[in-house]
Amino acid sequence: MKISRLLVSFAVLAAGVMVSCGPDLKHVSGRSDLFFDSLASSWDEAVPLGNAELGELVWQKGDNIRLSLDHSDLWDLRPTEEFADTARFNYRWLQKCVAEGDDKSLWDMFDEAYSNRPAPSKIPCAALEFPAAGLGRVRSVRLYLHDALCRVEWESGVSLETFVNASSPVGWFVFKGLDDAGFRPSLDAPEYSVSSGAKDQNGLDNHEVSTLGYEQGTIVEEDNSINYHQKGWGDFSYDVAVRWKRSGKTLAGVWSVGTSNGKADACRETEKALARGLKKDFASHMEYWNEFWKASSITVPDMVLQKQYDNEMYKLGSASRSDSRPISLQAVWTADDGLLPPWKGDYHNDLNTQLSYWPVYTGNHLPEGEAFLNYLWDNRDAFREYARDFFGVEGILVPGVCTLDGHAMGGWPQYSFSPTTAAWVAQHFYLQWKYSADSAFLQDRAYPFTSDVAKALEQLSFIDASGHRVLPLSTSPEIFDNSLQAWFHSMTNYDLSLMRFLFDASAEMAAALGLDAESAHWEKCLSQMQYFDIQDGALTFAHGFPYNVSHRHFSHAMSIFPLGLLDWNDGEEARGIIKSTIALLDGNGPDWWTGYSYSWLANIKARAMDGEGAAEALRTFAECFCLPNTFHVNGDQTRSGKSRYTYRPFTLEGNFAFASGLQEMLMQSHTGTIKLFPAVPSEWKDVSFENLRARGAFLVSAKMESGAVTGVSVFSEKGGKLSLQIPRRPEPVVKDMSAGETYRIL
């Protein structure tokens, strides 16, 4: 890709300094690297490494250095027994229970399976352990973000370097300076056959791993290798292979995980990696990461936000690739504590998956976003079956809580079986099209998927006595939690927003494809939707239900962000609704917010052009809701009143929504005009970004110095009309651009 470089390459990493870490490897030191003076003593504070298929957490457990291993395919996919009861597992029966106030039957059918059965669930893998007692005191632990490599140094002179190869399914570990000739790894497998006595500390009632009921796998150790085979549910099994070589005071080894679902043979992959050698594997590893960091970068004067952002983008590159599984609740960093992961490590589509992919668009990481789109596309048959068997309609609907293979898992039925979930995930097809300007993607995937969702919701809804299209039941995640009150008998703003967006997007897509009759049909469906419910100038949950309580999920404000149906640029009426809605969020306070609430709030405030408010929300997230390794853990870890939730279950959506919030502060393009620095705090005088992506497939770089924009460069991938708003200029710059053209201003 050819584009003018206004900024220094790898600005995200500041001035890159090449430092030698041994005879073979050199690393780039960056300002946002994680640096500690000891190894973490818990898995959720470990240093994270990954390549979207394999994951590794580096920490110390007791007297051992521990590398907790993971694989994105590790799932127990046993079917939910209750859902085989077709007389009750359907939307009509659910409606009947709600009408009769029969919450016990609803619990027994939908929530019992999720809460009281261990599976389906993401499952843990195993861990490599190395004896630490003889190594002495740790001097330093560093995660090199640019290189996706962790280095540990001991005062004795021993060092460890470890990375998960970005280009092949193996992880490497290299110890140098060893005096102990017997130093070698061991493998610690999960306690599948006996109770470990592990206890959930977060009040989530997570199941012990042993409740899965597997027969314990076999571990075979030889002089320079370990092989572990574990059978899971049904025909599923997985293997962990470890190989190493010892040369003088250096021990270098590789590990891999293979599953019966995948193509990689763990044993064979480790053999091939050792044959290739460390230097060659690290070179191929760096080919990926060099390109990843070139995709985009930002520079802001707030180092708390800068460090958090850089680490979020690093986690994105570690957890999602075009050919990988999408980001689940913990991605490739499943809990290593003897329990199944929080909320089973599943695909929560009532918020979590969607927020996890917010930063791929403006962040110019569309290939990483393809993982989610491919998952949705590849599971269309399961989604059609769900729409037909549960809801009784044709088309596509998506479970709110979903397995690896696209099937419903249950949970709170108000949200795990919300039909408009499908409209929210469909937005990602729309965004991929708008940011890529890829007409083939529009025709082959974006419109077919989105219109199939629209068909299903059109069939499920009906025209009421007032002439409005409504759903039989309406909800607003996760308002009123798991109670009968959570089903509203009028349309919630959440469902209204999603259905209005869906029909509007379908009409726009059909028109772009020249399908005029279909476009007109979706326009008609849109015209049948009522406007948002407003009380005292602000968005409500639903008619008669104002936002008057603190709540973590801003589902009532979907129309502001992420859907953009109410926009600051739409005039005074829209601005008044946005300001009043935000005022209620602030006024009712954060008592029952979680970390992702602050990330989401930052995106909303950025759309309201409130740079100071957005930055404050992001800073609160980074300082109060993240562990030292930057993992988001839902609760306020400072116990400073930012939330009454003070627990620490790790999930990723808040991390990635944070990155999106900072991007929204620096550039917005959802109105058709690219706005530079639209929500930057007044005290930020020196800000820059490189290669942020705008709708229409424009890549934009801009620099502000001493409060004035001093350079702008726009590269057009596909050609088209550029409309660019530069601060302090009264009118946008408008220019017709050709594909491959670069336009420079100032």
mmCIF file of C-alpha atoms in Angstrom, residues 353-596:
data_model
loop_
_atom_site.group_PDB
_atom_site.id
_atom_site.type_symbol
_atom_site.label_atom_id
_atom_site.label_comp_id
_atom_site.label_asym_id
_atom_site.label_seq_id
_atom_site.Cartn_x
_atom_site.Cartn_y
_atom_site.Cartn_z
ATOM 1 C CA THR A 353 -18.486 -9.801 20.503
ATOM 2 C CA GLN A 354 -19.760 -6.580 18.967
ATOM 3 C CA LEU A 355 -17.652 -4.311 21.183
ATOM 4 C CA SER A 356 -14.596 -6.491 20.622
ATOM 5 C CA TYR A 357 -14.632 -5.619 16.923
ATOM 6 C CA TRP A 358 -15.372 -1.889 17.187
ATOM 7 C CA PRO A 359 -11.727 -0.802 16.716
ATOM 8 C CA VAL A 360 -10.980 -2.773 13.532
ATOM 9 C CA TYR A 361 -12.657 -0.254 11.228
ATOM 10 C CA THR A 362 -11.178 3.146 11.989
ATOM 11 C CA GLY A 363 -8.077 1.311 13.221
ATOM 12 C CA ASN A 364 -7.484 -0.004 9.669
ATOM 13 C CA HIS A 365 -7.515 -3.637 10.721
ATOM 14 C CA LEU A 366 -10.241 -4.992 8.460
ATOM 15 C CA PRO A 367 -8.484 -8.389 8.041
ATOM 16 C CA GLU A 368 -8.622 -8.918 11.809
ATOM 17 C CA GLY A 369 -12.333 -8.097 11.665
ATOM 18 C CA GLU A 370 -12.921 -10.791 9.065
ATOM 19 C CA ALA A 371 -12.645 -13.442 11.789
ATOM 20 C CA PHE A 372 -16.010 -12.391 13.221
ATOM 21 C CA LEU A 373 -17.633 -12.031 9.804
ATOM 22 C CA ASN A 374 -16.364 -15.429 8.670
ATOM 23 C CA TYR A 375 -17.711 -17.007 11.852
ATOM 24 C CA LEU A 376 -21.142 -15.509 11.253
ATOM 25 C CA TRP A 377 -21.111 -16.432 7.578
ATOM 26 C CA ASP A 378 -19.914 -19.991 8.106
ATOM 27 C CA ASN A 379 -22.619 -20.649 10.711
ATOM 28 C CA ARG A 380 -25.540 -19.444 8.589
ATOM 29 C CA ASP A 381 -27.080 -22.927 8.510
ATOM 30 C CA ALA A 382 -27.125 -23.054 12.309
ATOM 31 C CA PHE A 383 -28.613 -19.563 12.459
ATOM 32 C CA ARG A 384 -31.302 -20.421 9.911
ATOM 33 C CA GLU A 385 -32.155 -23.540 11.889
ATOM 34 C CA TYR A 386 -32.409 -21.417 15.042
ATOM 35 C CA ALA A 387 -34.691 -18.905 13.291
ATOM 36 C CA ARG A 388 -36.921 -21.657 11.945
ATOM 37 C CA ASP A 389 -37.048 -24.028 14.925
ATOM 38 C CA PHE A 390 -37.142 -21.535 17.779
ATOM 39 C CA PHE A 391 -38.836 -18.471 16.289
ATOM 40 C CA GLY A 392 -40.823 -20.100 13.491
ATOM 41 C CA VAL A 393 -39.524 -17.770 10.765
ATOM 42 C CA GLU A 394 -37.288 -18.065 7.725
ATOM 43 C CA GLY A 395 -34.043 -16.173 7.420
ATOM 44 C CA ILE A 396 -31.184 -15.649 9.857
ATOM 45 C CA LEU A 397 -31.344 -15.012 13.601
ATOM 46 C CA VAL A 398 -28.341 -15.331 15.919
ATOM 47 C CA PRO A 399 -28.338 -16.565 19.538
ATOM 48 C CA GLY A 400 -27.351 -13.980 22.100
ATOM 49 C CA VAL A 401 -25.167 -16.580 23.841
ATOM 50 C CA CYS A 402 -23.522 -18.811 21.302
ATOM 51 C CA THR A 403 -21.219 -21.813 20.947
ATOM 52 C CA LEU A 404 -18.249 -22.182 18.664
ATOM 53 C CA ASP A 405 -20.497 -23.843 16.074
ATOM 54 C CA GLY A 406 -23.291 -21.281 16.236
ATOM 55 C CA HIS A 407 -25.812 -22.928 18.564
ATOM 56 C CA ALA A 408 -27.741 -21.384 21.444
ATOM 57 C CA MET A 409 -26.355 -21.959 24.934
ATOM 58 C CA GLY A 410 -29.097 -20.382 27.018
ATOM 59 C CA GLY A 411 -28.698 -18.090 29.961
ATOM 60 C CA TRP A 412 -30.955 -15.174 30.803
ATOM 61 C CA PRO A 413 -33.562 -15.696 28.057
ATOM 62 C CA GLN A 414 -34.501 -12.030 27.781
ATOM 63 C CA TYR A 415 -31.157 -11.440 26.098
ATOM 64 C CA SER A 416 -29.771 -14.819 25.092
ATOM 65 C CA PHE A 417 -32.887 -15.270 22.930
ATOM 66 C CA SER A 418 -33.402 -11.675 21.821
ATOM 67 C CA PRO A 419 -34.167 -11.709 18.082
ATOM 68 C CA THR A 420 -32.600 -8.301 17.434
ATOM 69 C CA THR A 421 -29.190 -9.651 18.440
ATOM 70 C CA ALA A 422 -28.898 -10.647 14.788
ATOM 71 C CA ALA A 423 -29.364 -7.036 13.682
ATOM 72 C CA TRP A 424 -26.488 -5.909 15.905
ATOM 73 C CA VAL A 425 -24.058 -8.516 14.585
ATOM 74 C CA ALA A 426 -25.241 -7.724 11.035
ATOM 75 C CA GLN A 427 -23.999 -4.177 11.578
ATOM 76 C CA HIS A 428 -20.478 -5.538 11.290
ATOM 77 C CA PHE A 429 -21.154 -6.672 7.723
ATOM 78 C CA TYR A 430 -22.426 -3.166 6.997
ATOM 79 C CA LEU A 431 -19.381 -1.523 8.579
ATOM 80 C CA GLN A 432 -16.955 -3.790 6.726
ATOM 81 C CA TRP A 433 -18.587 -2.721 3.470
ATOM 82 C CA LYS A 434 -18.645 0.984 4.316
ATOM 83 C CA TYR A 435 -15.001 1.111 5.415
ATOM 84 C CA SER A 436 -13.684 -1.108 2.612
ATOM 85 C CA ALA A 437 -15.928 0.157 -0.217
ATOM 86 C CA ASP A 438 -15.714 -3.434 -1.467
ATOM 87 C CA SER A 439 -18.600 -3.959 -3.897
ATOM 88 C CA ALA A 440 -17.892 -7.685 -4.210
ATOM 89 C CA PHE A 441 -18.145 -8.101 -0.443
ATOM 90 C CA LEU A 442 -21.405 -6.151 -0.494
ATOM 91 C CA GLN A 443 -22.895 -8.411 -3.141
ATOM 92 C CA ASP A 444 -21.529 -11.737 -1.960
ATOM 93 C CA ARG A 445 -21.804 -11.426 1.830
ATOM 94 C CA ALA A 446 -22.886 -8.134 3.384
ATOM 95 C CA TYR A 447 -26.279 -7.771 1.735
ATOM 96 C CA PRO A 448 -27.173 -11.496 1.684
ATOM 97 C CA PHE A 449 -26.525 -11.830 5.421
ATOM 98 C CA THR A 450 -28.111 -8.521 6.426
ATOM 99 C CA SER A 451 -31.196 -8.971 4.252
ATOM 100 C CA ASP A 452 -31.719 -12.486 5.602
ATOM 101 C CA VAL A 453 -31.784 -11.012 9.109
ATOM 102 C CA ALA A 454 -34.213 -8.342 7.922
ATOM 103 C CA LYS A 455 -36.479 -11.008 6.415
ATOM 104 C CA ALA A 456 -36.571 -12.899 9.712
ATOM 105 C CA LEU A 457 -37.397 -9.807 11.782
ATOM 106 C CA GLU A 458 -39.993 -8.690 9.265
ATOM 107 C CA GLN A 459 -41.755 -12.058 9.648
ATOM 108 C CA LEU A 460 -41.465 -12.100 13.434
ATOM 109 C CA SER A 461 -42.843 -8.574 13.846
ATOM 110 C CA PHE A 462 -46.364 -7.400 13.053
ATOM 111 C CA ILE A 463 -48.286 -4.171 12.490
ATOM 112 C CA ASP A 464 -50.130 -3.105 15.640
ATOM 113 C CA ALA A 465 -53.355 -1.099 15.965
ATOM 114 C CA SER A 466 -51.459 2.193 15.676
ATOM 115 C CA GLY A 467 -49.892 1.119 12.386
ATOM 116 C CA HIS A 468 -46.439 0.498 13.785
ATOM 117 C CA ARG A 469 -44.291 -2.565 13.251
ATOM 118 C CA VAL A 470 -43.593 -4.169 16.634
ATOM 119 C CA LEU A 471 -42.210 -7.368 18.139
ATOM 120 C CA PRO A 472 -44.360 -9.712 20.253
ATOM 121 C CA LEU A 473 -41.965 -9.138 23.162
ATOM 122 C CA SER A 474 -39.284 -6.506 23.523
ATOM 123 C CA THR A 475 -36.214 -6.339 25.754
ATOM 124 C CA SER A 476 -33.285 -4.055 26.509
ATOM 125 C CA PRO A 477 -30.121 -5.841 27.659
ATOM 126 C CA GLU A 478 -29.641 -6.227 30.528
ATOM 127 C CA ILE A 479 -32.236 -3.955 32.084
ATOM 128 C CA PHE A 480 -34.108 -5.589 34.995
ATOM 129 C CA ASP A 481 -31.684 -8.504 34.748
ATOM 130 C CA ASN A 482 -33.210 -11.986 34.740
ATOM 131 C CA SER A 483 -36.753 -11.064 35.756
ATOM 132 C CA LEU A 484 -40.182 -11.050 34.186
ATOM 133 C CA GLN A 485 -40.044 -7.248 34.225
ATOM 134 C CA ALA A 486 -37.226 -7.462 31.664
ATOM 135 C CA TRP A 487 -39.824 -8.254 28.984
ATOM 136 C CA PHE A 488 -41.484 -5.032 27.941
ATOM 137 C CA HIS A 489 -44.903 -4.944 26.346
ATOM 138 C CA SER A 490 -43.997 -1.922 24.260
ATOM 139 C CA MET A 491 -40.999 -1.597 21.994
ATOM 140 C CA THR A 492 -37.767 -0.723 23.750
ATOM 141 C CA ASN A 493 -35.424 1.851 22.284
ATOM 142 C CA TYR A 494 -32.897 -0.962 21.970
ATOM 143 C CA ASP A 495 -35.098 -3.030 19.664
ATOM 144 C CA LEU A 496 -36.372 0.060 17.852
ATOM 145 C CA SER A 497 -32.826 1.239 17.171
ATOM 146 C CA LEU A 498 -31.660 -2.089 15.842
ATOM 147 C CA MET A 499 -34.682 -2.676 13.624
ATOM 148 C CA ARG A 500 -34.573 0.868 12.254
ATOM 149 C CA PHE A 501 -30.871 0.459 11.527
ATOM 150 C CA LEU A 502 -31.410 -2.954 9.930
ATOM 151 C CA PHE A 503 -34.141 -1.883 7.522
ATOM 152 C CA ASP A 504 -32.294 1.326 6.650
ATOM 153 C CA ALA A 505 -29.014 -0.517 6.010
ATOM 154 C CA SER A 506 -30.773 -3.172 3.943
ATOM 155 C CA ALA A 507 -32.385 -0.455 1.820
ATOM 156 C CA GLU A 508 -29.034 1.290 1.324
ATOM 157 C CA MET A 509 -27.277 -1.937 0.380
ATOM 158 C CA ALA A 510 -30.010 -3.002 -2.037
ATOM 159 C CA ALA A 511 -29.926 0.413 -3.706
ATOM 160 C CA ALA A 512 -26.135 0.214 -4.085
ATOM 161 C CA LEU A 513 -26.609 -3.130 -5.852
ATOM 162 C CA GLY A 514 -29.298 -1.743 -8.150
ATOM 163 C CA LEU A 515 -32.036 -3.797 -6.482
ATOM 164 C CA ASP A 516 -34.586 -1.005 -6.511
ATOM 165 C CA ALA A 517 -37.636 -3.098 -5.635
ATOM 166 C CA GLU A 518 -35.904 -4.640 -2.645
ATOM 167 C CA SER A 519 -34.639 -1.261 -1.526
ATOM 168 C CA ALA A 520 -38.184 0.143 -1.691
ATOM 169 C CA HIS A 521 -39.455 -2.813 0.336
ATOM 170 C CA TRP A 522 -36.977 -2.192 3.138
ATOM 171 C CA GLU A 523 -37.748 1.521 3.050
ATOM 172 C CA LYS A 524 -41.401 0.645 3.588
ATOM 173 C CA CYS A 525 -40.496 -1.571 6.572
ATOM 174 C CA LEU A 526 -38.453 1.306 7.987
ATOM 175 C CA SER A 527 -41.380 3.695 7.576
ATOM 176 C CA GLN A 528 -43.504 1.346 9.699
ATOM 177 C CA MET A 529 -41.165 1.671 12.682
ATOM 178 C CA GLN A 530 -42.082 4.234 15.303
ATOM 179 C CA TYR A 531 -39.604 6.889 16.416
ATOM 180 C CA PHE A 532 -37.533 6.491 19.570
ATOM 181 C CA ASP A 533 -39.281 6.904 22.890
ATOM 182 C CA ILE A 534 -38.285 10.200 24.493
ATOM 183 C CA GLN A 535 -39.181 11.457 27.974
ATOM 184 C CA ASP A 536 -38.057 14.858 29.263
ATOM 185 C CA GLY A 537 -35.846 15.142 26.217
ATOM 186 C CA ALA A 538 -33.881 11.921 26.821
ATOM 187 C CA LEU A 539 -33.965 8.364 25.515
ATOM 188 C CA THR A 540 -35.848 5.923 27.754
ATOM 189 C CA PHE A 541 -35.645 2.153 28.107
ATOM 190 C CA ALA A 542 -39.206 2.009 26.725
ATOM 191 C CA HIS A 543 -42.407 4.015 26.999
ATOM 192 C CA GLY A 544 -43.053 4.684 30.664
ATOM 193 C CA PHE A 545 -39.608 3.495 31.708
ATOM 194 C CA PRO A 546 -37.180 6.422 31.886
ATOM 195 C CA TYR A 547 -33.491 5.890 32.483
ATOM 196 C CA ASN A 548 -33.624 6.455 36.235
ATOM 197 C CA VAL A 549 -31.248 3.818 37.612
ATOM 198 C CA SER A 550 -27.565 3.075 37.263
ATOM 199 C CA HIS A 551 -27.053 0.248 34.808
ATOM 200 C CA ARG A 552 -23.987 -1.238 33.112
ATOM 201 C CA HIS A 553 -25.482 -1.817 29.634
ATOM 202 C CA PHE A 554 -26.335 1.350 27.687
ATOM 203 C CA SER A 555 -28.735 -0.542 25.437
ATOM 204 C CA HIS A 556 -31.248 2.311 25.429
ATOM 205 C CA ALA A 557 -28.629 4.588 23.811
ATOM 206 C CA MET A 558 -27.781 2.317 20.859
ATOM 207 C CA SER A 559 -29.147 4.953 18.472
ATOM 208 C CA ILE A 560 -26.317 7.315 19.481
ATOM 209 C CA PHE A 561 -23.511 4.772 19.428
ATOM 210 C CA PRO A 562 -22.797 2.394 17.782
ATOM 211 C CA LEU A 563 -25.675 2.849 15.319
ATOM 212 C CA GLY A 564 -25.380 6.595 14.716
ATOM 213 C CA LEU A 565 -29.107 7.048 14.082
ATOM 214 C CA LEU A 566 -29.116 10.091 16.374
ATOM 215 C CA ASP A 567 -26.135 12.238 15.484
ATOM 216 C CA TRP A 568 -24.686 15.504 16.743
ATOM 217 C CA ASN A 569 -24.674 16.827 13.183
ATOM 218 C CA ASP A 570 -28.429 16.320 12.731
ATOM 219 C CA GLY A 571 -29.349 19.614 14.353
ATOM 220 C CA GLU A 572 -30.476 21.054 17.655
ATOM 221 C CA GLU A 573 -33.242 18.521 18.320
ATOM 222 C CA ALA A 574 -30.853 15.574 17.991
ATOM 223 C CA ARG A 575 -28.207 17.384 20.031
ATOM 224 C CA GLY A 576 -30.722 18.023 22.776
ATOM 225 C CA ILE A 577 -31.668 14.325 22.965
ATOM 226 C CA ILE A 578 -28.013 13.279 23.002
ATOM 227 C CA LYS A 579 -27.076 15.776 25.716
ATOM 228 C CA SER A 580 -30.073 14.854 27.875
ATOM 229 C CA THR A 581 -29.383 11.128 27.495
ATOM 230 C CA ILE A 582 -25.745 11.598 28.510
ATOM 231 C CA ALA A 583 -26.798 13.809 31.416
ATOM 232 C CA LEU A 584 -28.970 10.989 32.758
ATOM 233 C CA LEU A 585 -26.109 8.518 32.412
ATOM 234 C CA ASP A 586 -23.857 10.834 34.387
ATOM 235 C CA GLY A 587 -26.573 11.842 36.827
ATOM 236 C CA ASN A 588 -27.702 8.341 37.764
ATOM 237 C CA GLY A 589 -24.064 7.491 38.239
ATOM 238 C CA PRO A 590 -21.832 4.471 37.894
ATOM 239 C CA ASP A 591 -22.938 2.402 40.889
ATOM 240 C CA TRP A 592 -23.701 -0.623 38.753
ATOM 241 C CA TRP A 593 -21.432 0.016 35.798
ATOM 242 C CA THR A 594 -18.645 -2.310 34.778
ATOM 243 C CA GLY A 595 -15.465 -1.447 32.930
ATOM 244 C CA TYR A 596 -16.981 -1.708 29.473
#
